[in-house]
XYZ file of N, CA and C in Angstrom:
816
model
N 50.378 -7.006 -166.384
C 49.854 -5.693 -166.020
C 48.897 -5.179 -167.080
N 49.263 -5.455 -168.359
C 48.432 -4.999 -169.484
C 47.083 -5.691 -169.481
N 47.031 -6.952 -169.000
C 45.767 -7.688 -168.948
C 44.828 -7.070 -167.898
N 45.404 -6.610 -166.778
C 44.593 -5.989 -165.740
C 43.973 -4.704 -166.251
N 44.777 -3.903 -166.967
C 44.278 -2.650 -167.515
C 43.184 -2.905 -168.550
N 43.372 -3.954 -169.345
C 42.352 -4.294 -170.339
C 41.043 -4.714 -169.658
N 41.184 -5.451 -168.491
C 39.972 -5.909 -167.779
C 39.224 -4.718 -167.178
N 39.988 -3.732 -166.681
C 39.351 -2.572 -166.078
C 38.551 -1.769 -167.088
N 38.862 -1.952 -168.389
C 38.143 -1.201 -169.417
C 36.920 -1.953 -169.929
N 36.719 -3.157 -169.432
C 35.619 -3.984 -169.945
C 34.302 -3.600 -169.272
N 33.185 -3.938 -169.984
C 31.845 -3.695 -169.435
C 31.587 -4.551 -168.211
N 32.181 -5.744 -168.171
C 31.979 -6.634 -167.021
C 32.465 -5.977 -165.720
N 33.668 -5.373 -165.758
C 34.207 -4.726 -164.559
C 33.329 -3.554 -164.125
N 32.919 -2.751 -165.138
C 32.086 -1.592 -164.807
C 30.761 -2.032 -164.184
N 30.170 -3.088 -164.710
C 28.900 -3.581 -164.159
C 29.070 -4.097 -162.725
N 30.153 -4.852 -162.499
C 30.412 -5.380 -161.156
C 30.674 -4.248 -160.157
N 31.396 -3.217 -160.616
C 31.687 -2.089 -159.748
C 30.416 -1.344 -159.360
N 29.526 -1.156 -160.352
C 28.265 -0.476 -160.065
C 27.397 -1.283 -159.117
N 27.411 -2.617 -159.316
C 26.632 -3.482 -158.416
C 27.161 -3.386 -156.987
N 28.499 -3.390 -156.830
C 29.112 -3.312 -155.499
C 28.786 -1.983 -154.830
N 28.881 -0.891 -155.605
C 28.575 0.428 -155.040
C 27.108 0.501 -154.627
N 26.231 -0.025 -155.473
C 24.812 -0.024 -155.153
C 24.511 -0.836 -153.906
N 25.229 -1.964 -153.775
C 25.023 -2.818 -152.608
C 25.439 -2.093 -151.326
N 26.590 -1.400 -151.336
C 27.068 -0.659 -150.162
C 26.101 0.463 -149.813
N 25.611 1.179 -150.846
C 24.656 2.249 -150.599
C 23.363 1.727 -149.993
N 22.936 0.558 -150.487
C 21.702 -0.036 -149.965
C 21.856 -0.404 -148.493
N 23.021 -0.976 -148.155
C 23.260 -1.332 -146.741
C 23.293 -0.084 -145.875
N 23.981 0.964 -146.343
C 24.065 2.206 -145.578
C 22.683 2.826 -145.379
N 21.867 2.825 -146.425
C 20.527 3.403 -146.341
C 19.649 2.604 -145.383
N 19.804 1.279 -145.433
C 19.022 0.419 -144.548
C 19.368 0.700 -143.080
N 20.681 0.793 -142.818
C 21.114 1.059 -141.441
C 20.642 2.435 -140.983
N 20.755 3.430 -141.830
C 20.366 4.795 -141.485
C 18.879 4.884 -141.158
N 18.056 4.297 -142.065
C 16.613 4.355 -141.849
C 16.195 3.524 -140.639
N 16.889 2.390 -140.454
C 16.562 1.540 -139.313
C 16.852 2.234 -137.980
N 17.996 2.888 -137.893
C 18.342 3.608 -136.669
C 17.396 4.781 -136.433
N 16.994 5.419 -137.527
C 16.085 6.558 -137.409
C 14.745 6.118 -136.837
N 14.280 4.957 -137.306
C 13.017 4.431 -136.788
C 13.184 3.968 -135.342
N 14.306 3.284 -135.075
C 14.518 2.717 -133.741
C 14.658 3.815 -132.677
N 15.409 4.854 -133.004
C 15.642 5.926 -132.030
C 14.611 7.028 -132.102
N 13.652 6.925 -133.052
C 12.619 7.964 -133.205
C 13.278 9.336 -133.304
N 14.192 9.430 -134.273
C 15.054 10.604 -134.404
C 14.276 11.910 -134.517
N 13.232 11.894 -135.223
C 12.482 13.132 -135.445
C 11.341 13.319 -134.457
N 11.207 12.390 -133.474
C 10.098 12.470 -132.548
C 10.607 12.888 -131.158
N 10.100 13.965 -130.598
C 10.443 14.411 -129.245
C 9.230 15.131 -128.659
N 9.162 15.119 -127.342
C 8.062 15.792 -126.667
C 8.642 16.730 -125.618
N 7.856 17.694 -125.251
C 8.287 18.688 -124.267
C 7.954 18.196 -122.858
N 8.949 18.237 -121.971
C 8.727 17.812 -120.593
C 7.750 18.777 -119.911
N 6.668 18.271 -119.360
C 5.695 19.166 -118.715
C 6.214 19.722 -117.386
N 5.618 20.811 -116.951
C 5.952 21.416 -115.659
C 5.218 20.667 -114.555
N 5.981 19.931 -113.746
C 5.369 19.209 -112.628
C 5.923 19.682 -111.289
N 6.978 20.464 -111.319
C 7.522 21.021 -110.084
C 6.498 21.965 -109.460
N 6.227 21.763 -108.174
C 5.226 22.566 -107.485
C 3.881 21.877 -107.389
N 3.726 20.734 -108.104
C 2.476 19.980 -108.039
C 2.566 18.914 -106.954
N 1.397 18.425 -106.550
C 1.381 17.266 -105.672
C 1.825 16.064 -106.490
N 2.431 15.087 -105.855
C 3.012 13.959 -106.572
C 1.968 13.212 -107.411
N 0.730 13.117 -106.951
C -0.299 12.417 -107.719
C -0.604 13.156 -109.020
N -0.677 14.493 -108.968
C -0.924 15.284 -110.174
C 0.272 15.227 -111.108
N 1.486 15.195 -110.548
C 2.697 15.119 -111.366
C 2.767 13.790 -112.116
N 2.438 12.714 -111.436
C 2.451 11.392 -112.080
C 1.436 11.338 -113.209
N 0.254 11.879 -112.980
C -0.770 11.898 -114.020
C -0.300 12.664 -115.255
N 0.349 13.811 -115.048
C 0.834 14.621 -116.173
C 1.914 13.891 -116.950
N 2.798 13.190 -116.277
C 3.870 12.459 -116.951
C 3.327 11.255 -117.717
N 2.376 10.564 -117.147
C 1.776 9.417 -117.843
C 1.027 9.861 -119.090
N 0.344 10.992 -119.017
C -0.359 11.512 -120.198
C 0.609 11.901 -121.303
N 1.848 12.239 -120.934
C 2.866 12.606 -121.925
C 3.709 11.410 -122.346
N 3.307 10.212 -121.937
C 4.042 8.982 -122.264
C 5.482 9.030 -121.758
N 5.644 9.508 -120.541
C 6.962 9.583 -119.926
C 6.981 8.715 -118.675
N 8.134 8.130 -118.434
C 8.316 7.340 -117.218
C 8.755 8.288 -116.090
N 8.738 7.786 -114.857
C 9.146 8.626 -113.734
C 9.792 7.774 -112.645
N 10.667 8.426 -111.892
C 11.309 7.800 -110.727
C 11.303 8.818 -109.599
N 10.897 8.382 -108.406
C 10.659 9.310 -107.302
C 11.656 9.086 -106.174
N 12.212 10.195 -105.690
C 13.034 10.204 -104.482
C 12.372 11.180 -103.510
N 12.590 10.993 -102.217
C 11.914 11.852 -101.235
C 12.912 12.419 -100.239
N 12.619 13.618 -99.767
C 13.403 14.276 -98.725
C 12.423 14.876 -97.724
N 12.964 15.260 -96.551
C 12.115 15.899 -95.549
C 12.515 17.356 -95.408
N 11.519 18.236 -95.423
C 11.732 19.648 -95.172
C 10.682 20.128 -94.173
N 11.164 20.744 -93.100
C 10.263 21.233 -92.076
C 9.380 22.338 -92.645
N 8.111 22.320 -92.309
C 7.106 23.307 -92.714
C 6.768 23.244 -94.201
N 7.194 22.199 -94.907
C 6.842 22.044 -96.316
C 5.673 21.064 -96.443
N 4.864 21.249 -97.499
C 3.683 20.419 -97.700
C 4.084 19.005 -98.119
N 3.673 17.978 -97.390
C 4.017 16.604 -97.765
C 3.480 16.254 -99.155
N 4.273 15.525 -99.936
C 3.862 15.105 -101.268
C 4.137 16.126 -102.353
N 4.679 17.277 -102.024
C 4.945 18.337 -103.004
C 6.207 18.020 -103.789
N 6.133 18.161 -105.123
C 7.304 17.971 -105.981
C 8.151 19.249 -105.903
N 9.401 19.108 -105.437
C 10.270 20.284 -105.288
C 11.382 20.321 -106.340
N 11.645 19.196 -107.009
C 12.670 19.155 -108.059
C 12.242 18.183 -109.148
N 12.634 18.503 -110.412
C 12.422 17.561 -111.504
C 13.613 17.635 -112.456
N 13.948 16.500 -113.027
C 15.069 16.401 -113.959
C 14.682 15.414 -115.061
N 14.667 15.865 -116.337
C 15.043 17.169 -116.884
C 14.063 18.281 -116.491
N 14.511 19.512 -116.707
C 13.720 20.682 -116.376
C 12.505 20.805 -117.293
N 11.497 21.572 -116.905
C 10.322 21.785 -117.769
C 10.705 22.383 -119.122
N 9.944 21.990 -120.173
C 10.105 22.450 -121.555
C 11.340 21.876 -122.249
N 12.063 21.003 -121.557
C 13.178 20.306 -122.187
C 12.606 19.221 -123.089
N 13.132 19.063 -124.313
C 12.594 18.089 -125.270
C 13.297 16.741 -125.098
N 12.476 15.715 -124.946
C 12.988 14.362 -124.764
C 12.169 13.407 -125.630
N 12.658 12.190 -125.749
C 11.940 11.174 -126.511
C 10.869 10.517 -125.646
N 9.880 9.959 -126.295
C 8.811 9.254 -125.593
C 9.401 8.120 -124.752
N 8.902 7.992 -123.544
C 9.382 6.929 -122.663
C 10.558 7.324 -121.792
N 11.044 8.557 -121.955
C 12.175 9.018 -121.143
C 11.772 9.046 -119.663
N 12.696 8.694 -118.777
C 12.440 8.718 -117.336
C 12.675 10.119 -116.791
N 11.687 10.641 -116.084
C 11.787 11.945 -115.432
C 11.972 11.697 -113.937
N 13.011 12.299 -113.365
C 13.347 12.080 -111.961
C 12.719 13.181 -111.097
N 11.934 12.752 -110.114
C 11.213 13.690 -109.245
C 11.728 13.591 -107.813
N 11.798 14.734 -107.154
C 12.106 14.791 -105.718
C 10.908 15.402 -105.012
N 10.366 14.665 -104.044
C 9.163 15.131 -103.355
C 9.421 15.243 -101.858
N 8.526 15.965 -101.175
C 8.569 16.047 -99.720
C 7.936 14.783 -99.154
N 8.663 14.103 -98.299
C 8.171 12.845 -97.757
C 6.878 13.050 -96.959
N 6.007 12.072 -97.021
C 4.728 12.140 -96.330
C 4.898 11.965 -94.818
N 5.897 11.187 -94.392
C 6.111 10.893 -92.974
C 7.489 11.403 -92.575
N 7.544 12.238 -91.554
C 8.817 12.784 -91.094
C 9.656 11.686 -90.440
N 10.951 11.624 -90.752
C 11.814 10.623 -90.116
C 12.139 10.998 -88.674
N 12.722 10.062 -87.959
C 13.105 10.313 -86.577
C 14.614 10.529 -86.484
N 15.019 11.331 -85.507
C 16.436 11.578 -85.264
C 16.703 11.449 -83.768
N 17.977 11.287 -83.420
C 18.366 11.251 -82.010
C 18.405 12.674 -81.467
N 17.789 12.871 -80.316
C 17.738 14.215 -79.738
C 19.142 14.653 -79.350
N 19.547 15.858 -79.763
C 20.919 16.314 -79.496
C 21.092 16.817 -78.069
N 22.344 17.015 -77.687
C 22.655 17.545 -76.349
C 22.528 19.064 -76.384
N 21.585 19.597 -75.614
C 21.436 21.054 -75.512
C 21.416 21.520 -74.066
N 21.368 20.587 -73.125
C 21.361 20.982 -71.718
C 22.677 21.656 -71.371
N 22.599 22.718 -70.585
C 23.755 23.531 -70.174
C 24.314 24.371 -71.320
N 23.624 24.397 -72.462
C 24.009 25.273 -73.565
C 23.281 26.610 -73.417
N 23.840 27.649 -74.044
C 23.134 28.933 -74.047
C 21.927 28.840 -74.978
N 21.009 29.769 -74.836
C 19.812 29.767 -75.678
C 20.187 29.887 -77.152
N 21.178 30.707 -77.470
C 21.613 30.872 -78.870
C 22.189 29.570 -79.398
N 23.030 28.917 -78.605
C 23.626 27.647 -79.036
C 22.553 26.576 -79.211
N 21.633 26.493 -78.248
C 20.569 25.493 -78.320
C 19.682 25.729 -79.540
N 19.378 26.986 -79.841
C 18.547 27.303 -81.010
C 19.211 26.836 -82.293
N 20.517 27.073 -82.414
C 21.256 26.656 -83.609
C 21.290 25.138 -83.731
N 21.524 24.451 -82.616
C 21.582 22.977 -82.635
C 20.233 22.392 -83.034
N 19.155 22.906 -82.453
C 17.813 22.399 -82.774
C 17.475 22.651 -84.239
N 17.818 23.820 -84.755
C 17.545 24.149 -86.152
C 18.301 23.208 -87.083
N 19.561 22.917 -86.762
C 20.363 22.005 -87.587
C 19.812 20.588 -87.575
N 19.050 20.246 -86.553
C 18.443 18.914 -86.456
C 16.966 18.934 -86.868
N 16.540 20.030 -87.525
C 15.155 20.152 -87.982
C 14.158 20.018 -86.840
N 14.503 20.612 -85.714
C 13.601 20.691 -84.580
C 13.283 22.166 -84.324
N 12.137 22.415 -83.697
C 11.703 23.789 -83.459
C 11.601 24.077 -81.968
N 11.795 25.342 -81.615
C 11.650 25.760 -80.221
C 10.189 26.076 -79.962
N 9.652 25.489 -78.904
C 8.272 25.756 -78.512
C 8.230 26.889 -77.498
N 7.715 26.605 -76.305
C 7.645 27.605 -75.249
C 8.984 27.690 -74.513
N 9.325 28.889 -74.060
C 10.507 29.092 -73.224
C 10.040 29.604 -71.859
N 10.459 28.904 -70.814
C 10.079 29.254 -69.453
C 11.327 29.584 -68.648
N 11.286 30.710 -67.935
C 12.421 31.119 -67.113
C 12.135 30.813 -65.653
N 13.129 30.251 -64.998
C 13.025 29.978 -63.566
C 14.230 30.595 -62.861
N 14.113 30.717 -61.540
C 15.196 31.318 -60.769
C 16.443 30.447 -60.836
N 17.508 31.004 -61.382
C 18.788 30.311 -61.446
C 19.857 31.343 -61.756
N 21.034 31.159 -61.201
C 22.095 32.138 -61.377
C 22.590 32.198 -62.815
N 22.411 31.111 -63.580
C 22.874 31.054 -64.973
C 21.802 31.655 -65.885
N 22.102 32.768 -66.502
C 21.129 33.455 -67.355
C 21.121 32.861 -68.758
N 19.901 32.583 -69.265
C 19.706 32.060 -70.630
C 20.454 30.757 -70.874
N 20.638 29.958 -69.830
C 21.233 28.626 -69.960
C 20.113 27.591 -69.892
N 20.177 26.596 -70.803
C 19.150 25.555 -70.844
C 19.306 24.639 -69.631
N 18.329 24.678 -68.753
C 18.325 23.818 -67.568
C 17.596 22.508 -67.823
N 16.630 22.542 -68.751
C 15.882 21.332 -69.078
C 15.223 21.521 -70.440
N 15.047 20.418 -71.158
C 14.339 20.413 -72.438
C 13.179 19.441 -72.322
N 12.011 19.858 -72.802
C 10.809 19.034 -72.653
C 10.101 18.867 -73.985
N 9.525 17.675 -74.165
C 8.717 17.367 -75.338
C 7.396 16.790 -74.853
N 6.293 17.406 -75.260
C 4.950 16.985 -74.843
C 4.820 16.978 -73.328
N 5.459 17.966 -72.682
C 5.327 18.110 -71.241
C 6.249 17.243 -70.417
N 7.083 16.422 -71.068
C 7.991 15.533 -70.360
C 9.428 15.865 -70.721
N 10.329 15.768 -69.727
C 11.745 15.994 -69.994
C 12.247 14.975 -71.008
N 13.065 15.432 -71.929
C 13.591 14.550 -72.966
C 15.102 14.478 -72.828
N 15.625 13.283 -72.832
C 17.054 13.099 -72.619
C 17.789 13.022 -73.956
N 19.069 13.268 -73.895
C 19.920 13.207 -75.079
C 19.921 11.789 -75.662
N 19.788 11.687 -76.982
C 19.836 10.394 -77.665
C 18.478 9.764 -77.914
N 17.424 10.280 -77.283
C 16.089 9.713 -77.504
C 15.637 10.024 -78.928
N 15.007 9.056 -79.583
C 14.517 9.252 -80.945
C 13.261 10.117 -80.917
N 13.260 11.122 -81.801
C 12.148 12.071 -81.843
C 11.906 12.466 -83.289
N 10.654 12.711 -83.638
C 10.288 13.042 -85.015
C 10.812 14.429 -85.399
N 11.388 14.517 -86.589
C 11.836 15.819 -87.084
C 10.658 16.788 -87.146
N 10.940 18.047 -86.858
C 9.898 19.063 -86.880
C 9.179 19.229 -85.560
N 9.509 18.392 -84.564
C 8.840 18.479 -83.259
C 9.221 19.782 -82.555
N 8.307 20.251 -81.689
C 8.560 21.448 -80.894
C 9.134 21.047 -79.535
N 10.215 21.711 -79.164
C 10.888 21.440 -77.899
C 10.736 22.656 -76.990
N 10.182 22.429 -75.799
C 10.050 23.498 -74.813
C 11.334 23.572 -73.986
N 11.783 24.797 -73.721
C 13.037 24.995 -73.004
C 12.786 25.642 -71.640
N 13.490 25.141 -70.626
C 13.497 25.735 -69.298
C 14.841 26.436 -69.135
N 14.802 27.761 -68.929
C 16.012 28.571 -68.897
C 16.174 29.261 -67.553
N 17.432 29.574 -67.206
C 17.708 30.337 -66.000
C 17.525 31.827 -66.249
N 17.034 32.545 -65.244
C 16.800 33.982 -65.404
C 17.964 34.844 -64.926
N 19.032 34.208 -64.421
C 20.216 34.940 -64.007
C 20.106 35.579 -62.634
N 19.004 35.379 -61.939
C 18.805 36.021 -60.644
C 18.963 35.062 -59.473
N 18.929 33.790 -59.735
C 19.031 32.814 -58.662
C 17.749 32.752 -57.851
N 17.769 31.957 -56.799
C 16.586 31.808 -55.953
C 16.362 33.071 -55.136
N 15.123 33.384 -54.811
C 14.791 34.550 -54.003
C 15.005 34.298 -52.518
N 14.993 33.038 -52.098
C 15.157 32.686 -50.697
C 16.132 31.520 -50.557
N 16.814 31.491 -49.424
C 17.760 30.407 -49.159
C 17.546 29.882 -47.750
N 18.060 28.680 -47.529
C 17.990 28.078 -46.202
C 19.008 28.744 -45.284
N 18.592 29.070 -44.078
C 19.508 29.674 -43.111
C 20.508 28.616 -42.648
N 21.791 28.909 -42.738
C 22.787 27.899 -42.358
C 23.030 27.872 -40.845
N 23.594 26.782 -40.381
C 23.972 26.663 -38.972
C 25.414 27.147 -38.845
N 25.597 28.267 -38.180
C 26.917 28.887 -38.054
C 27.569 28.619 -36.701
N 26.922 27.877 -35.829
C 27.449 27.641 -34.483
C 28.815 26.982 -34.547
N 29.748 27.517 -33.727
C 31.087 26.962 -33.658
C 32.060 27.549 -34.654
N 31.602 28.435 -35.527
C 32.483 29.049 -36.518
C 33.074 30.339 -35.991
N 34.253 30.713 -36.476
C 34.815 32.023 -36.182
C 34.061 33.053 -37.008
N 34.286 34.315 -36.727
C 33.580 35.354 -37.464
C 33.982 35.347 -38.938
N 35.261 35.059 -39.207
C 35.718 35.008 -40.595
C 35.062 33.848 -41.345
N 34.992 32.682 -40.675
C 34.365 31.512 -41.288
C 32.878 31.744 -41.518
N 32.216 32.360 -40.562
C 30.787 32.623 -40.692
C 30.511 33.598 -41.831
N 31.327 34.640 -41.927
C 31.158 35.622 -42.999
C 31.325 34.966 -44.368
N 32.340 34.098 -44.489
C 32.579 33.393 -45.745
C 31.401 32.487 -46.101
N 30.864 31.776 -45.111
C 29.741 30.869 -45.346
C 28.497 31.635 -45.773
N 28.261 32.784 -45.165
C 27.088 33.585 -45.517
C 27.199 34.157 -46.930
N 28.355 34.646 -47.299
C 28.549 35.205 -48.637
C 28.365 34.147 -49.715
N 28.718 32.918 -49.383
C 28.613 31.839 -50.364
C 27.189 31.524 -50.773
N 26.202 31.874 -49.931
C 24.807 31.588 -50.274
C 23.981 32.864 -50.440
N 24.666 33.999 -50.549
C 23.958 35.243 -50.834
C 23.456 35.995 -49.621
N 23.937 35.651 -48.425
C 23.567 36.379 -47.212
C 24.749 37.232 -46.762
N 24.504 38.115 -45.816
C 25.579 38.983 -45.344
C 25.635 38.978 -43.815
N 26.780 39.402 -43.323
C 27.001 39.426 -41.878
C 26.385 40.689 -41.292
N 25.585 40.522 -40.242
C 24.952 41.664 -39.582
C 25.770 42.134 -38.387
N 25.103 42.361 -37.274
C 25.778 42.828 -36.054
C 26.512 41.677 -35.391
N 27.761 41.929 -35.037
C 28.578 40.911 -34.358
C 28.775 41.345 -32.911
N 28.400 40.486 -31.974
C 28.523 40.774 -30.540
C 29.437 39.740 -29.898
N 30.366 40.218 -29.076
C 31.285 39.316 -28.386
C 30.919 39.256 -26.902
N 30.923 38.069 -26.345
C 30.613 37.856 -24.933
C 31.731 38.447 -24.062
N 31.395 38.738 -22.807
C 32.390 39.276 -21.876
C 33.515 38.261 -21.702
N 34.717 38.765 -21.654
C 35.871 37.901 -21.444
C 36.567 37.510 -22.726
N 36.037 37.897 -23.889
C 36.680 37.571 -25.160
C 37.836 38.534 -25.382
N 39.060 38.014 -25.349
C 40.234 38.859 -25.556
C 40.740 38.775 -26.985
N 40.567 37.619 -27.609
C 41.032 37.433 -28.996
C 39.807 37.145 -29.867
N 39.346 38.172 -30.588
C 38.125 38.007 -31.393
C 38.303 37.028 -32.545
N 39.551 36.804 -32.977
C 39.773 35.909 -34.123
C 39.537 34.454 -33.777
N 39.608 34.120 -32.505
C 39.403 32.723 -32.091
C 38.042 32.485 -31.473
N 37.289 33.564 -31.262
C 35.957 33.406 -30.679
C 35.047 32.659 -31.647
N 34.108 31.906 -31.082
C 33.215 31.058 -31.872
C 31.764 31.498 -31.695
N 30.973 31.263 -32.739
C 29.557 31.636 -32.723
C 28.817 30.771 -31.714
N 28.078 31.450 -30.807
C 27.249 30.698 -29.861
C 25.754 30.921 -30.136
N 25.406 32.059 -30.722
C 24.010 32.295 -31.110
C 23.973 33.051 -32.432
N 22.861 32.902 -33.155
C 22.671 33.619 -34.416
C 21.211 34.027 -34.532
N 20.995 35.121 -35.221
C 19.621 35.581 -35.432
C 19.505 36.166 -36.838
N 18.553 35.710 -37.659
C 17.547 34.671 -37.377
C 18.201 33.299 -37.171
N 17.531 32.475 -36.392
C 18.055 31.160 -36.099
C 17.555 30.097 -37.053
N 17.977 28.864 -36.792
C 17.621 27.749 -37.668
C 16.123 27.493 -37.699
N 15.425 27.836 -36.582
C 13.983 27.569 -36.551
C 13.221 28.435 -37.552
N 13.853 29.528 -38.018
C 13.193 30.385 -39.016
C 13.103 29.679 -40.368
N 14.057 28.811 -40.622
C 14.004 28.020 -41.854
C 14.679 28.698 -43.033
N 13.980 29.644 -43.679
C 14.521 30.303 -44.858
C 14.465 31.812 -44.674
N 15.266 32.490 -45.480
C 15.274 33.953 -45.449
C 15.586 34.473 -46.848
N 15.299 35.727 -47.072
C 15.488 36.305 -48.404
C 16.970 36.502 -48.708
N 17.290 36.410 -50.019
C 18.647 36.677 -50.474
C 19.045 38.094 -50.051
N 20.279 38.238 -49.540
C 20.770 39.547 -49.126
C 20.503 39.873 -47.660
N 19.748 39.028 -46.979
C 19.449 39.294 -45.563
C 20.714 39.206 -44.717
N 20.669 39.897 -43.559
C 21.792 39.891 -42.634
C 21.533 38.928 -41.487
N 22.598 38.291 -41.032
C 22.526 37.376 -39.896
C 23.380 37.968 -38.772
N 22.756 38.243 -37.626
C 23.464 38.754 -36.453
C 24.059 37.606 -35.664
N 25.265 37.821 -35.104
C 25.984 36.752 -34.417
C 26.434 37.200 -33.030
N 26.491 36.241 -32.110
C 27.127 36.416 -30.813
C 28.226 35.370 -30.695
N 29.433 35.798 -30.329
C 30.580 34.904 -30.268
C 31.148 34.871 -28.847
N 31.733 33.737 -28.509
C 32.307 33.564 -27.178
C 33.462 32.589 -27.268
N 34.315 32.600 -26.251
C 35.405 31.619 -26.196
C 34.948 30.289 -25.634
N 33.777 30.270 -25.004
C 33.210 29.026 -24.483
C 31.970 28.692 -25.298
N 32.009 27.551 -25.956
C 30.923 27.164 -26.855
C 29.964 26.251 -26.125
N 28.679 26.610 -26.052
C 27.698 25.722 -25.387
C 27.475 24.466 -26.202
N 27.085 23.405 -25.499
C 26.839 22.139 -26.191
C 25.652 22.224 -27.120
N 24.654 23.040 -26.779
C 23.476 23.219 -27.624
C 23.352 24.681 -27.976
N 23.577 25.042 -29.262
C 23.534 26.453 -29.625
C 22.135 27.010 -29.487
N 22.050 28.262 -29.037
C 20.769 28.941 -28.946
C 20.608 29.872 -30.115
N 19.389 30.353 -30.339
C 19.116 31.201 -31.498
C 18.396 32.465 -31.094
N 18.642 32.905 -29.855
C 17.989 34.137 -29.415
C 18.646 35.327 -30.055
N 17.956 36.418 -30.035
C 18.486 37.652 -30.607
C 19.703 38.078 -29.805
N 20.874 38.178 -30.456
C 22.085 38.475 -29.709
C 22.064 39.855 -29.097
N 21.242 40.732 -29.583
C 21.220 42.090 -29.040
C 20.645 42.124 -27.624
N 19.921 41.046 -27.223
C 19.306 41.028 -25.899
C 20.285 40.631 -24.817
N 21.444 39.976 -25.200
C 22.401 39.518 -24.197
C 23.798 40.053 -24.454
N 23.891 41.027 -25.328
C 25.206 41.488 -25.745
C 25.962 42.128 -24.578
N 27.271 41.914 -24.626
C 28.183 42.534 -23.668
C 29.116 43.499 -24.387
N 29.693 43.030 -25.517
C 30.511 43.884 -26.342
C 29.946 43.797 -27.754
N 29.897 44.872 -28.474
C 29.279 44.860 -29.798
C 30.227 45.500 -30.789
N 30.372 44.872 -31.936
C 31.185 45.429 -33.021
C 30.426 45.263 -34.318
N 30.719 46.075 -35.289
C 30.137 45.928 -36.626
C 31.219 45.556 -37.602
N 30.950 44.602 -38.484
C 31.989 44.141 -39.405
C 32.326 45.238 -40.407
């Protein structure tokens, strides 16, 4: 033990210790300076503002600043194609030379989507569905139909478009809607052979009403009597909604129904 203590007091030990310490310091300094040069520790540049520029101008600005870039694209309806809408890192952020700046731009070409189901939907529902699919409503046309504000047809470029057809985002879709009033005219039905109750039900079903009811002589049970003539008749073709149809009923039904005005041959007359 005494020999070790004596050696530690010698000049040889002190010299070796100083050499070892100097060697460690030299290695540490070399590594520190090397990393500083490699990582360009004291060198940084400010990220330029490229958000809001066209992609070509943004690329030029980044290249002039010795920065790399990577581009992703999205579609936005009514936005200018090629416009930079996002950048990462943000403007004025300090980065090292060669750093990659991530850009999001508006795509130059709109993608296509499958046309959604909007037929038989209300106008409010159809508007929401089209908006969610980045489609726009063009012209709205109302036609006679009992269903008010219900989509009866959807058209693109003047042609009906079916569900599932591929269509470019941002396209305008024209809608054909019902006005809630139905048709103004209907076809006159053939009521021959019906009882008065059956005829009244048939007329109400298409928006017509029962007019004057006349029973032929000899009719004892009006509930079983059958229509033998009606006015207006089938030869008239169509009549306005709400019009009245006059009937003549009898217990004997002719093989060929006539359509003369029942008031000209009436025997007994009743009003419904």
